[in-house]
mmCIF file of C-alpha atoms in Angstrom:
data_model
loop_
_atom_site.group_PDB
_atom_site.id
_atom_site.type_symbol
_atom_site.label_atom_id
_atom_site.label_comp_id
_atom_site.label_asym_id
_atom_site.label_seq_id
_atom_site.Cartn_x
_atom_site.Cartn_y
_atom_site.Cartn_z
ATOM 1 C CA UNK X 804 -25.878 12.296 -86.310
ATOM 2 C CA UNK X 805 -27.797 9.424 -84.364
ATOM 3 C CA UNK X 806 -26.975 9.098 -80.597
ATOM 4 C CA UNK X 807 -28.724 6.215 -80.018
ATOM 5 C CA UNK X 808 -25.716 4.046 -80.576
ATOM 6 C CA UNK X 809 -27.420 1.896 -83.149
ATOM 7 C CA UNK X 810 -24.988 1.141 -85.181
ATOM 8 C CA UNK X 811 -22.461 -0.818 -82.931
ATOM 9 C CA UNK X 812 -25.238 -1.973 -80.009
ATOM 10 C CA UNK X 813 -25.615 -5.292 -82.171
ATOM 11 C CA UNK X 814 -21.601 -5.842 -82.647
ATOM 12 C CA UNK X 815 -19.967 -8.897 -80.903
ATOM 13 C CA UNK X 816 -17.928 -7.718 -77.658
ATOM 14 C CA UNK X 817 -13.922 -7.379 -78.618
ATOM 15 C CA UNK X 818 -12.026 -10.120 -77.097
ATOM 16 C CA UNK X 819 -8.236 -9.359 -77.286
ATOM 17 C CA UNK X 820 -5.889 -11.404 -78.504
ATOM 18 C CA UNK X 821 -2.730 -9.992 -76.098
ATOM 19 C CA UNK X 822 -4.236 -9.587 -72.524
ATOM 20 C CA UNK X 823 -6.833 -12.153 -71.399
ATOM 21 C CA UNK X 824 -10.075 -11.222 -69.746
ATOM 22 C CA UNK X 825 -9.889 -9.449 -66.337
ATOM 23 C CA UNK X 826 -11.806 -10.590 -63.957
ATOM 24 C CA UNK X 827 -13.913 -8.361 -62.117
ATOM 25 C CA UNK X 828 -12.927 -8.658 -58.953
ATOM 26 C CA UNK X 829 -9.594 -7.553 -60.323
ATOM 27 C CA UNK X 830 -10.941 -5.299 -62.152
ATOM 28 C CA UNK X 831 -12.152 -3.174 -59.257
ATOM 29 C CA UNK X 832 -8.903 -3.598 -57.222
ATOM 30 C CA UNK X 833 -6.635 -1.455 -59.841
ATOM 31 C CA UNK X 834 -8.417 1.501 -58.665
ATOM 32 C CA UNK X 835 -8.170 0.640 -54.842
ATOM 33 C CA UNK X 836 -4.930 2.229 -54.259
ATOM 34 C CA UNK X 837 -5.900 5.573 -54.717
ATOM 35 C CA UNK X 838 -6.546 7.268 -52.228
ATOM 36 C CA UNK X 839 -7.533 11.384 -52.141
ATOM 37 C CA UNK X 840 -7.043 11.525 -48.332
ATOM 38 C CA UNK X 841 -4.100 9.025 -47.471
ATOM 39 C CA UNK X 842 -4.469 8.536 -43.630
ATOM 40 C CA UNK X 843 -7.595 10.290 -43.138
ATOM 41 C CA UNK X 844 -9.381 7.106 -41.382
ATOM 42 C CA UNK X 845 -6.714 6.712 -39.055
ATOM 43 C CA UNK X 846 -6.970 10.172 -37.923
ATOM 44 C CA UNK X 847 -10.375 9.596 -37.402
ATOM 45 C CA UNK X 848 -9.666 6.520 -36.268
ATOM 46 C CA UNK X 849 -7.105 7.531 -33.638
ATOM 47 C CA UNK X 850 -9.993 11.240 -32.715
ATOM 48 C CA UNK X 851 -12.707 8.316 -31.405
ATOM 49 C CA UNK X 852 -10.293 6.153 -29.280
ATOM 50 C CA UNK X 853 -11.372 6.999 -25.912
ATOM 51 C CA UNK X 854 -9.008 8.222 -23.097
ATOM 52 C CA UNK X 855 -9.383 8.264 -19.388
ATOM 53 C CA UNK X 856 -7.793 11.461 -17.112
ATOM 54 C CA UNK X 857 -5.472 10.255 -14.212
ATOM 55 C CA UNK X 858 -7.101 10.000 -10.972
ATOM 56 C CA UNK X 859 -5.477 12.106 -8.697
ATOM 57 C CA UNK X 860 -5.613 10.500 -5.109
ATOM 58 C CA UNK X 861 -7.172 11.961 -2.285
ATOM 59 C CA UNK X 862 -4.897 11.782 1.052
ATOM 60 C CA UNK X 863 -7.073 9.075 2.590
ATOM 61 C CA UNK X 864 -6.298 6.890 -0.356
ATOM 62 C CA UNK X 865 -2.176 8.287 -0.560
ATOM 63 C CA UNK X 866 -2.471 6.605 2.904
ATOM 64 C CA UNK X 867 -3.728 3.870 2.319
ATOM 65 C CA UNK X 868 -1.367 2.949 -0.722
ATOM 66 C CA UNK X 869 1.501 4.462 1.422
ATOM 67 C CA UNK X 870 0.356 1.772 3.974
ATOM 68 C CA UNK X 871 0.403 -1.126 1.664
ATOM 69 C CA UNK X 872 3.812 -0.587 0.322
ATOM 70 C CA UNK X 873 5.201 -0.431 3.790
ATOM 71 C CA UNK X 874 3.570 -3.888 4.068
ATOM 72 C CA UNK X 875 4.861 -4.767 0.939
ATOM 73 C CA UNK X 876 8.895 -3.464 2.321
ATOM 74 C CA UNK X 877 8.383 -5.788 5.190
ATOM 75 C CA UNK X 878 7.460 -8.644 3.394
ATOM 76 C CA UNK X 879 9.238 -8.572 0.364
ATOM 77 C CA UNK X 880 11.598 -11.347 0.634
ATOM 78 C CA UNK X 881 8.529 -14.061 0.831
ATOM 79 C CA UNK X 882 8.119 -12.494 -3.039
ATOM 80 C CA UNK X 883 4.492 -12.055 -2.852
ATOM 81 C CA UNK X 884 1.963 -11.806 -5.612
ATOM 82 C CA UNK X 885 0.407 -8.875 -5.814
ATOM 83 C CA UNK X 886 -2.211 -7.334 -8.258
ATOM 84 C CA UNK X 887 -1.135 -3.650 -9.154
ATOM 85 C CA UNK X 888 -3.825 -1.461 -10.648
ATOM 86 C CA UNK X 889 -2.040 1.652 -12.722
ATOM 87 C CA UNK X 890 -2.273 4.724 -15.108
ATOM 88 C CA UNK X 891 -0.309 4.345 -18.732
ATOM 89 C CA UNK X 892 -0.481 7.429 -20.391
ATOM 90 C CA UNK X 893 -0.944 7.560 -23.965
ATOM 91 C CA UNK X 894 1.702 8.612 -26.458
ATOM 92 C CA UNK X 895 -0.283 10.158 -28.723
ATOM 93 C CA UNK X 896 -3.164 12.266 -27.274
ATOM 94 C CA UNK X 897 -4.042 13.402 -23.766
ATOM 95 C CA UNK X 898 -5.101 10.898 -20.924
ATOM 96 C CA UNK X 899 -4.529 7.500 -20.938
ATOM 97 C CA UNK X 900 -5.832 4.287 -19.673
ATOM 98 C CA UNK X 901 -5.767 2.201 -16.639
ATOM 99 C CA UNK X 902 -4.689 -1.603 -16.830
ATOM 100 C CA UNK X 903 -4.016 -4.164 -13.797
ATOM 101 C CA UNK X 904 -0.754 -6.353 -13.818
ATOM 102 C CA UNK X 905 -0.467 -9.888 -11.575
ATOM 103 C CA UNK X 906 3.097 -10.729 -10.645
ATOM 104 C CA UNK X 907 5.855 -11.232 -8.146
ATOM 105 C CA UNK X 908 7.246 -8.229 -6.620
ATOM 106 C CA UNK X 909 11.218 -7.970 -7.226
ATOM 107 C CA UNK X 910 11.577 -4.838 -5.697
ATOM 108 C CA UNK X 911 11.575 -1.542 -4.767
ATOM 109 C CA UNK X 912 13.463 0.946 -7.138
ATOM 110 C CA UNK X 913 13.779 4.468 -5.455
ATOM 111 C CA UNK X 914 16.112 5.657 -8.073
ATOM 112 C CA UNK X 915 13.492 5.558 -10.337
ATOM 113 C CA UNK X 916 10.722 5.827 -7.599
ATOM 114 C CA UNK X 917 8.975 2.830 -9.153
ATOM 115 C CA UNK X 918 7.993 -1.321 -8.125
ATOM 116 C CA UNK X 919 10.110 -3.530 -10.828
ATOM 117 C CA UNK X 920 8.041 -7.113 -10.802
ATOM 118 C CA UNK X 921 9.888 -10.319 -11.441
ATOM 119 C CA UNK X 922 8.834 -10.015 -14.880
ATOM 120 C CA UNK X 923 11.250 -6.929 -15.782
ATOM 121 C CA UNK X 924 7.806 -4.656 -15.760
ATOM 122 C CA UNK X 925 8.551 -1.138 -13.761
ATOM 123 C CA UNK X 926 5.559 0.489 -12.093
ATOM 124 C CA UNK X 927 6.015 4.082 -11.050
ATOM 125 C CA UNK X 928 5.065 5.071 -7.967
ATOM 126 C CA UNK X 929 3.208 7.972 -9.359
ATOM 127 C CA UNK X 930 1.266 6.109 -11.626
ATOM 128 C CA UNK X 931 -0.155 3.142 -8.799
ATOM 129 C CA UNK X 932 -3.774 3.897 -7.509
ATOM 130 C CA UNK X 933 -4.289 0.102 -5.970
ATOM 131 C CA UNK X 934 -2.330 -2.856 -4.751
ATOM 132 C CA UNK X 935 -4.358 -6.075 -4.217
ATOM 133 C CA UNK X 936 -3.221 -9.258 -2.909
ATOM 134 C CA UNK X 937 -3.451 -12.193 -0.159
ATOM 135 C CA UNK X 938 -0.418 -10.320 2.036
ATOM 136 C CA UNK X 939 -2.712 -7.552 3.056
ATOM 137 C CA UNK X 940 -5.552 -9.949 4.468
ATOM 138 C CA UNK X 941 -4.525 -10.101 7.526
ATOM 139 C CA UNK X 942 -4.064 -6.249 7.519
ATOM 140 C CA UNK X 943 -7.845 -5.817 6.748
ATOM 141 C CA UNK X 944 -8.214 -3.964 10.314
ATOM 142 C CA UNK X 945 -5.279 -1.026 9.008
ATOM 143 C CA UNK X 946 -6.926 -0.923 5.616
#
């Protein structure tokens, strides 16, 4: 018995006469939805995304931000704009990330112990590290 495959190397290629020719392209797609380890890249996705810990504040800076939100009570109704600087934490691992929002303060909700802009968005107290904005310029000397 020959394994050289001599006898059918020469033989014309089959064309079928029911399914036409796949193209390859295609042809390597019909395996693409296997998968041995379904959702193993998003773990490893979700392992390498990078959290930050929440800065705890030290008392100089608790009175300072205690300081600007008095400023902020007395001068509420002239709806300033204000730049709040803020800890989300993540719902899926440990940490979180900090992210600045620009609006017009609404109010001040101490039911919730949080700053609700005019956009809807709730800030919690907790969570608030900075507050930026034109009002507390001519507060420089206090801050």
């Amino acid at each position: 018995m020959k394994n050289d495959y001599s006898d059918i190397i020469n033989m014309p290629h089959h064309v079928s006469r029911k399914h036409p020719r796949m193209q390859s392209s295609e042809r390597a797609t019909q395996f693409g939805s296997f998968a041995a380890l379904t959702g193993h890249s998003d773990m490893l996705n979700e392992s390498a995304r990078r959290t930050s810990k929440k800065i705890e504040l030290d008392e100089d800076m608790k009175n300072i931000l205690d300081i600007k939100q008095g400023i902020l009570r007395q001068f509420m109704d002239e709806r300033p704009i204000i730049t709040v600087t803020y800890f989300i934490p993540d719902d899926k691992k440990e940490g979180g990330r900090y992210t600045d929002v620009t609006g017009i303060i609404k109010r001040e909700d101490n039911s919730e112990k949080c700053l609700v802009l005019e956009s809807g968005e709730k800030i919690l107290f907790d969570d608030i590290i900075d507050i930026q904005g034109d009002i507390f310029l001519s507060f420089t000397c206090i801050l």
